[in-house]
Coordinates of C-alpha atoms in Angstrom, one line a residue:
M1 CA -72.6 -10.2 -22.3
S2 CA -73.4 -13.8 -21.6
H3 CA -76.5 -15.0 -19.9
V4 CA -74.7 -15.7 -16.6
Q5 CA -73.1 -12.3 -16.6
R6 CA -76.5 -10.7 -17.3
E7 CA -78.1 -12.5 -14.5
S8 CA -75.3 -11.5 -12.1
F9 CA -75.5 -7.9 -13.1
C10 CA -79.3 -7.8 -12.7
R11 CA -79.0 -9.5 -9.3
K12 CA -76.4 -6.9 -8.1
L13 CA -78.5 -4.1 -9.4
S14 CA -81.7 -5.3 -7.6
Q15 CA -79.7 -5.7 -4.4
R16 CA -78.5 -2.2 -4.6
L17 CA -81.9 -0.9 -5.4
R18 CA -83.4 -2.7 -2.3
R19 CA -80.7 -1.2 -0.1
F20 CA -81.2 2.3 -1.5
K21 CA -82.9 4.8 0.8
A22 CA -83.9 8.3 0.0
G23 CA -82.3 9.4 3.2
D24 CA -78.9 8.4 1.9
V25 CA -79.1 11.0 -0.8
F26 CA -81.5 13.7 0.5
T27 CA -79.5 14.2 3.7
W28 CA -80.1 17.1 6.1
S29 CA -76.8 18.6 4.9
L30 CA -77.9 18.5 1.2
L31 CA -81.3 20.0 2.0
K32 CA -79.6 22.8 4.0
T33 CA -77.2 23.5 1.1
V34 CA -80.1 23.6 -1.4
A35 CA -82.1 25.9 0.8
M36 CA -79.2 28.3 1.5
G37 CA -78.3 28.3 -2.2
Q38 CA -81.8 29.3 -3.2
G39 CA -81.7 32.0 -0.5
L40 CA -78.6 33.4 -2.2
S41 CA -80.5 33.4 -5.5
A42 CA -83.4 35.3 -3.9
L43 CA -80.9 37.9 -2.7
I44 CA -79.5 38.3 -6.2
C45 CA -83.1 38.6 -7.4
G46 CA -83.5 41.5 -4.9
T47 CA -80.5 43.3 -6.3
A48 CA -81.8 42.8 -9.9
V49 CA -85.3 44.1 -9.1
T50 CA -84.0 47.2 -7.3
S51 CA -81.5 47.9 -10.1
Q52 CA -84.3 47.5 -12.7
Y53 CA -86.4 50.0 -10.8
L54 CA -83.5 52.5 -10.5
A55 CA -82.8 52.2 -14.2
S56 CA -86.3 52.2 -15.6
D57 CA -88.2 54.5 -13.3
Y58 CA -85.5 56.9 -12.2
R59 CA -83.0 56.7 -15.0
L60 CA -80.2 56.1 -12.5
D61 CA -77.2 54.3 -13.8
V62 CA -74.5 54.3 -11.1
P63 CA -73.2 50.7 -10.7
M64 CA -70.0 51.8 -8.9
L65 CA -72.0 53.8 -6.3
Q66 CA -74.1 50.7 -5.7
S67 CA -71.0 48.5 -5.3
F68 CA -69.3 51.1 -3.1
L69 CA -72.3 51.0 -0.6
N70 CA -71.9 47.2 -0.3
Y71 CA -68.1 47.3 0.3
A72 CA -68.5 50.1 2.7
L73 CA -71.0 48.0 4.8
L74 CA -68.5 45.1 4.7
C75 CA -65.7 47.4 5.8
G76 CA -67.8 49.0 8.6
T77 CA -68.6 45.6 10.1
Y78 CA -66.2 42.8 9.3
T79 CA -63.1 44.9 9.1
M80 CA -63.9 46.4 12.5
V81 CA -64.5 42.9 13.8
L82 CA -61.1 41.8 12.3
I83 CA -59.4 44.7 14.1
F84 CA -60.8 44.0 17.5
R85 CA -61.3 40.3 17.5
T86 CA -57.9 39.4 19.1
G87 CA -57.8 42.2 21.6
C88 CA -55.9 45.5 21.4
L89 CA -54.8 46.4 18.0
F90 CA -51.3 47.6 18.9
F91 CA -50.3 45.2 21.7
N92 CA -51.4 41.9 20.3
I93 CA -49.2 39.7 18.1
G94 CA -49.9 36.8 15.8
D95 CA -51.5 36.0 12.5
G96 CA -55.0 36.9 13.7
N97 CA -54.1 40.5 14.1
I98 CA -55.0 42.8 11.2
L99 CA -51.6 44.4 11.2
Q100 CA -49.9 41.0 10.7
I101 CA -52.4 40.2 7.9
L102 CA -51.7 43.4 6.1
K103 CA -48.0 43.1 6.6
K104 CA -47.9 39.6 5.0
K105 CA -50.7 39.5 2.5
W106 CA -51.9 43.1 1.8
W107 CA -51.0 42.8 -1.9
K108 CA -53.0 39.6 -2.3
Y109 CA -56.1 41.0 -0.8
F110 CA -55.6 44.2 -2.8
L111 CA -55.6 42.2 -6.0
L112 CA -58.6 40.3 -4.8
G113 CA -60.4 43.6 -4.2
I114 CA -59.6 44.8 -7.8
V115 CA -60.8 41.4 -9.2
D116 CA -64.1 41.5 -7.3
V117 CA -64.9 45.1 -8.0
E118 CA -64.2 44.8 -11.7
A119 CA -66.2 41.6 -12.0
N120 CA -69.3 43.4 -10.7
Y121 CA -68.6 46.5 -12.9
A122 CA -67.9 44.5 -16.2
V123 CA -71.2 42.6 -16.1
V124 CA -73.2 45.8 -15.5
K125 CA -71.5 47.6 -18.3
A126 CA -72.2 44.7 -20.7
Y127 CA -75.9 45.5 -20.6
Q128 CA -75.1 48.7 -22.6
Y129 CA -73.6 46.8 -25.5
T130 CA -75.2 43.4 -25.8
T131 CA -78.4 41.6 -25.3
L132 CA -79.9 39.8 -22.2
T133 CA -79.7 36.5 -24.1
S134 CA -76.0 36.8 -24.7
I135 CA -75.4 37.8 -21.1
Q136 CA -77.4 34.9 -19.7
L137 CA -75.6 32.3 -21.9
L138 CA -72.1 33.7 -21.6
D139 CA -72.3 34.3 -17.9
C140 CA -72.6 30.5 -17.4
S141 CA -68.9 30.3 -18.5
V142 CA -68.0 31.1 -14.9
I143 CA -68.8 27.4 -14.0
P144 CA -66.3 25.7 -16.4
V145 CA -63.6 28.3 -15.5
L146 CA -64.3 27.8 -11.8
M147 CA -64.0 24.0 -12.1
M148 CA -60.7 24.4 -14.0
L149 CA -59.3 26.7 -11.4
S150 CA -60.5 24.5 -8.6
W151 CA -58.8 21.5 -10.3
F152 CA -55.5 23.2 -10.5
F153 CA -55.3 25.4 -7.4
L154 CA -57.7 23.7 -4.9
K155 CA -56.8 20.2 -6.1
T156 CA -60.5 19.3 -6.4
R157 CA -61.1 16.1 -8.3
Y158 CA -64.6 15.9 -9.9
R159 CA -66.3 12.7 -10.9
I160 CA -68.2 12.0 -14.1
I161 CA -71.5 12.5 -12.3
H162 CA -70.4 16.1 -11.4
Y163 CA -69.8 16.9 -15.1
V164 CA -73.1 15.4 -16.0
A165 CA -74.9 17.5 -13.3
V166 CA -73.2 20.7 -14.6
C167 CA -74.4 19.8 -18.2
V168 CA -77.9 19.3 -16.8
C169 CA -77.8 22.7 -15.1
L170 CA -76.6 24.4 -18.3
A171 CA -79.4 22.7 -20.2
G172 CA -81.8 24.3 -17.8
V173 CA -80.3 27.7 -18.5
G174 CA -80.7 27.0 -22.2
T175 CA -84.3 26.2 -21.7
M176 CA -84.7 29.6 -19.8
V177 CA -83.0 31.5 -22.7
G178 CA -85.3 29.7 -25.2
A179 CA -88.3 30.7 -23.2
D180 CA -87.1 34.4 -23.2
L181 CA -86.7 34.3 -27.0
L182 CA -90.2 32.8 -27.5
A183 CA -91.6 35.4 -25.2
G184 CA -89.8 38.2 -27.1
R185 CA -87.8 39.2 -24.0
D186 CA -84.5 39.7 -25.7
Q187 CA -83.7 43.0 -23.9
G188 CA -80.5 45.0 -23.9
S189 CA -78.5 46.8 -26.5
T190 CA -76.9 45.8 -29.7
S191 CA -74.6 48.8 -30.1
N192 CA -71.4 46.7 -29.8
I193 CA -72.2 43.0 -29.3
L194 CA -68.6 41.9 -29.5
L195 CA -67.5 44.3 -26.8
G196 CA -70.5 43.4 -24.6
D197 CA -69.9 39.6 -24.9
G198 CA -66.2 40.2 -24.1
L199 CA -67.2 42.0 -21.0
V200 CA -69.4 39.2 -19.9
I201 CA -66.7 36.6 -20.4
L202 CA -64.2 38.8 -18.6
S203 CA -66.6 39.2 -15.7
A204 CA -67.1 35.4 -15.5
A205 CA -63.4 34.8 -15.4
L206 CA -62.9 37.4 -12.7
Y207 CA -65.8 36.0 -10.7
A208 CA -64.3 32.5 -10.9
I209 CA -60.9 33.8 -9.6
S210 CA -62.7 35.6 -6.7
N211 CA -64.7 32.6 -5.8
V212 CA -61.7 30.3 -5.8
C213 CA -59.9 32.7 -3.5
Q214 CA -63.0 32.8 -1.3
E215 CA -63.2 29.1 -1.0
Y216 CA -59.6 28.7 -0.1
T217 CA -59.7 31.5 2.5
V218 CA -62.9 30.4 4.3
K219 CA -61.8 26.8 4.4
N220 CA -58.2 27.5 5.5
R221 CA -58.3 30.8 7.3
S222 CA -61.6 32.4 8.3
R223 CA -64.7 34.0 7.0
V224 CA -64.1 37.1 8.9
E225 CA -60.6 37.6 7.4
F226 CA -61.9 37.2 3.9
L227 CA -64.9 39.6 4.3
G228 CA -62.9 42.1 6.3
M229 CA -60.1 42.3 3.8
L230 CA -62.5 42.3 0.9
G231 CA -64.5 45.1 2.5
L232 CA -61.3 47.2 3.2
F233 CA -59.8 46.9 -0.3
G234 CA -63.1 46.8 -2.1
T235 CA -64.1 50.1 -0.5
L236 CA -60.7 51.6 -1.5
V237 CA -60.9 50.4 -5.1
S238 CA -64.6 51.1 -5.7
G239 CA -64.2 54.5 -4.1
I240 CA -61.4 55.5 -6.4
Q241 CA -63.3 54.2 -9.4
L242 CA -66.5 55.9 -8.3
A243 CA -64.7 59.3 -8.0
A244 CA -63.1 58.9 -11.4
L245 CA -66.0 57.6 -13.4
E246 CA -69.3 58.5 -11.8
H247 CA -68.8 61.7 -9.9
K248 CA -70.9 63.6 -12.4
A249 CA -73.7 61.1 -12.4
V250 CA -73.8 61.0 -8.6
A251 CA -73.9 64.9 -8.5
K252 CA -77.0 64.9 -10.8
I253 CA -79.0 62.4 -8.7
Q254 CA -82.3 63.9 -7.7
W255 CA -82.5 62.5 -4.2
R256 CA -85.9 61.3 -3.2
W257 CA -87.0 58.9 -0.5
E258 CA -87.8 56.3 -3.2
V259 CA -84.3 56.5 -4.7
A260 CA -82.7 56.3 -1.3
L261 CA -84.8 53.3 -0.3
L262 CA -84.0 51.4 -3.5
L263 CA -80.2 52.1 -3.1
C264 CA -80.4 51.0 0.6
T265 CA -82.3 47.8 -0.4
F266 CA -79.8 47.0 -3.0
A267 CA -76.9 47.5 -0.6
V268 CA -78.5 45.4 2.1
C269 CA -79.2 42.5 -0.3
M270 CA -75.6 42.6 -1.6
Y271 CA -74.3 42.8 2.0
V272 CA -76.3 39.8 3.1
L273 CA -75.3 37.9 0.0
Y274 CA -71.6 38.6 0.6
S275 CA -72.0 37.7 4.2
C276 CA -73.8 34.4 3.7
M277 CA -72.1 33.2 0.6
P278 CA -68.8 32.1 2.4
V279 CA -71.0 30.0 4.8
V280 CA -72.5 28.1 1.8
V281 CA -69.1 27.8 0.1
K282 CA -67.7 26.2 3.3
L283 CA -70.5 23.7 3.4
S284 CA -70.2 22.7 -0.2
S285 CA -67.9 24.4 -2.8
A286 CA -67.7 27.5 -4.9
T287 CA -68.8 25.5 -8.0
A288 CA -71.9 24.2 -6.2
V289 CA -72.8 27.7 -5.1
N290 CA -72.6 29.1 -8.6
L291 CA -74.8 26.3 -9.8
S292 CA -77.4 27.2 -7.3
L293 CA -77.2 30.9 -8.4
L294 CA -78.3 29.9 -11.9
T295 CA -81.9 30.1 -10.6
A296 CA -81.5 33.8 -9.7
D297 CA -82.6 34.8 -13.2
L298 CA -85.7 32.7 -12.9
F299 CA -86.6 34.3 -9.6
S300 CA -86.2 37.7 -11.2
L301 CA -88.5 36.6 -14.1
F302 CA -91.1 35.4 -11.7
C303 CA -91.0 38.7 -9.8
G304 CA -91.1 40.5 -13.2
L305 CA -94.4 38.7 -14.0
F306 CA -96.1 40.9 -11.2
L307 CA -93.8 43.9 -11.2
F308 CA -92.9 44.5 -14.8
Q309 CA -95.7 42.6 -16.6
Y310 CA -93.4 40.0 -18.2
S311 CA -95.2 37.3 -20.2
F312 CA -95.2 33.8 -18.6
S313 CA -94.0 30.6 -20.3
G314 CA -94.2 27.0 -19.0
L315 CA -90.6 26.6 -20.1
Y316 CA -89.6 28.7 -17.1
V317 CA -90.9 26.1 -14.7
V318 CA -89.2 23.4 -16.7
S319 CA -85.9 25.3 -16.6
L320 CA -86.2 25.7 -12.8
V321 CA -86.9 22.0 -12.3
V322 CA -84.0 21.0 -14.6
I323 CA -81.5 23.3 -12.8
M324 CA -82.6 22.0 -9.4
V325 CA -82.2 18.4 -10.5
G326 CA -78.7 19.2 -11.7
F327 CA -77.8 21.0 -8.6
V328 CA -79.1 18.3 -6.3
T329 CA -77.2 15.7 -8.3
F330 CA -74.0 17.7 -8.1
N331 CA -74.2 17.9 -4.3
A332 CA -75.5 14.4 -3.7
I333 CA -72.2 12.9 -4.6
P334 CA -69.3 14.5 -2.7
S335 CA -66.1 15.2 -4.7
P336 CA -62.9 13.8 -3.4
L337 CA -60.9 16.5 -1.6
P338 CA -57.2 16.5 -0.5
P339 CA -56.4 17.3 3.1
L340 CA -56.9 21.0 3.8
T341 CA -53.7 23.0 3.5
T342 CA -53.7 25.2 6.6
E343 CA -50.9 27.6 7.3
M344 CA -49.3 25.6 10.1
Q345 CA -46.3 27.9 10.9
S346 CA -46.0 31.6 11.4
E347 CA -42.9 33.4 10.1
E348 CA -42.0 34.7 13.6
G349 CA -42.1 31.7 15.9
G350 CA -42.9 28.6 13.8
Y351 CA -45.9 27.7 15.9
D352 CA -49.3 26.6 14.7
N353 CA -51.7 29.3 13.8
Q354 CA -53.9 29.0 16.9
A355 CA -55.3 32.5 16.5
A356 CA -57.5 31.4 13.6
E357 CA -58.6 28.4 15.5
L358 CA -59.6 30.5 18.5
D359 CA -61.5 32.9 16.3
H360 CA -63.3 30.0 14.7
E361 CA -64.2 28.4 18.1
G362 CA -65.1 31.7 19.7
Q363 CA -62.6 31.4 22.5
A364 CA -60.4 34.1 23.9
G365 CA -56.7 34.3 24.7
S366 CA -53.5 35.7 23.4
V367 CA -50.9 34.1 21.2
A368 CA -48.3 34.6 23.9
D369 CA -50.3 32.4 26.3
I370 CA -50.6 29.7 23.6
I371 CA -46.8 29.8 23.0
C372 CA -46.1 29.5 26.8
E373 CA -48.5 26.6 27.0
K374 CA -46.8 24.9 24.1
E375 CA -43.4 25.4 25.7
K376 CA -44.8 23.9 28.9
D377 CA -46.1 20.9 27.1
E378 CA -42.8 20.4 25.3
T379 CA -40.9 20.5 28.6
Q380 CA -43.2 17.9 30.1
G381 CA -42.9 15.8 27.0
H382 CA -39.1 15.8 27.2
S383 CA -39.3 14.7 30.9
R384 CA -41.7 11.9 30.0
K385 CA -39.3 10.8 27.3
A386 CA -36.5 10.3 29.7
M387 CA -35.5 6.6 29.5
T388 CA -35.4 4.3 32.4
V389 CA -32.5 1.9 32.3
N390 CA -32.2 -1.4 34.2
G391 CA -29.0 -2.8 35.8
Q392 CA -27.8 -4.2 32.5
G393 CA -28.0 -0.9 30.7
R394 CA -31.0 -1.7 28.5
V395 CA -33.9 0.6 27.9
I396 CA -37.0 -0.8 29.5
S397 CA -39.5 2.1 29.0
S398 CA -39.7 5.1 26.7
A399 CA -42.7 7.4 26.6
R400 CA -43.4 8.8 23.1
V401 CA -44.9 12.3 23.1

């Protein structure tokens, strides 16, 4: 680089630094995303602490029962809202009606229910075969898988800074695992490490698929539709699996108020997590949300210092700072996104899907009224498009609708 080029580069760099403002990076939207992401991590910490108490103090190992309670809550709220949000179940028409959703896409949501249920089950079963260190490391594979799926199916185009930010977050996880090893906290089993590691990788892949489906649905359809259908089919799948695999374990539970309280706390934490996660995904992306969830293990460790007498290491604080730096960097630079691909036409009438828009805006009205209003607008448009011709037969005005 010549002297002139070096001076030009330094001058441009100094000009950009003078124009730089912290408010350009640390916007209100970014701060809100960071806060909500850490709120999700705190909820996961709540599920981890309650599960730890159930396993250590009460020897209770019923992961499908815990998942079933969560899906039942989703079904009892969001599925009911989905049924009644557009009026009468049997006399309303359009894509917003639950019968129309089930008629067109029941098999898609059924597969989504299977994927989500088995993702939760696989990672819990992995603790019986492999160590905590392996789970913490391999569970991070959800992020590269999620980025790959987002690239192909959501057409998300990441920049170099995003890959750097992901590497920084993963370095923070590595620091956390190193602190665990130094503290001698390599818990878990070693009965079949290969099987356990395979279950973790399978769980990460299933979580990535579920999160991509979630991002597409909440950004193109609605949050209520996603949670309502997931609650419906998740309850069905987890209920069948619960009856097949854990009916004996559930029958042997010695019901005490402490056990009931822990199960209810776990279910509420999971319910709030599932309810709030689509909101954060809509503000950012599924990849950004999973980066924020990397701090959940650290929150659990900090709680364990007081509840389970874990030993403290300064590397935990370093890990938290590194992960947060990577997360903020990832969200500070938005990734280019293509225009949202909404379902513009329904199979019956070919009209825009106004039912979803009305649900999003909180307005009321039937699809039939919308269709009539569209026909009225089209009629007026044709009348405005009538051409006025002068005496020589030339068009002198033409209104374009």
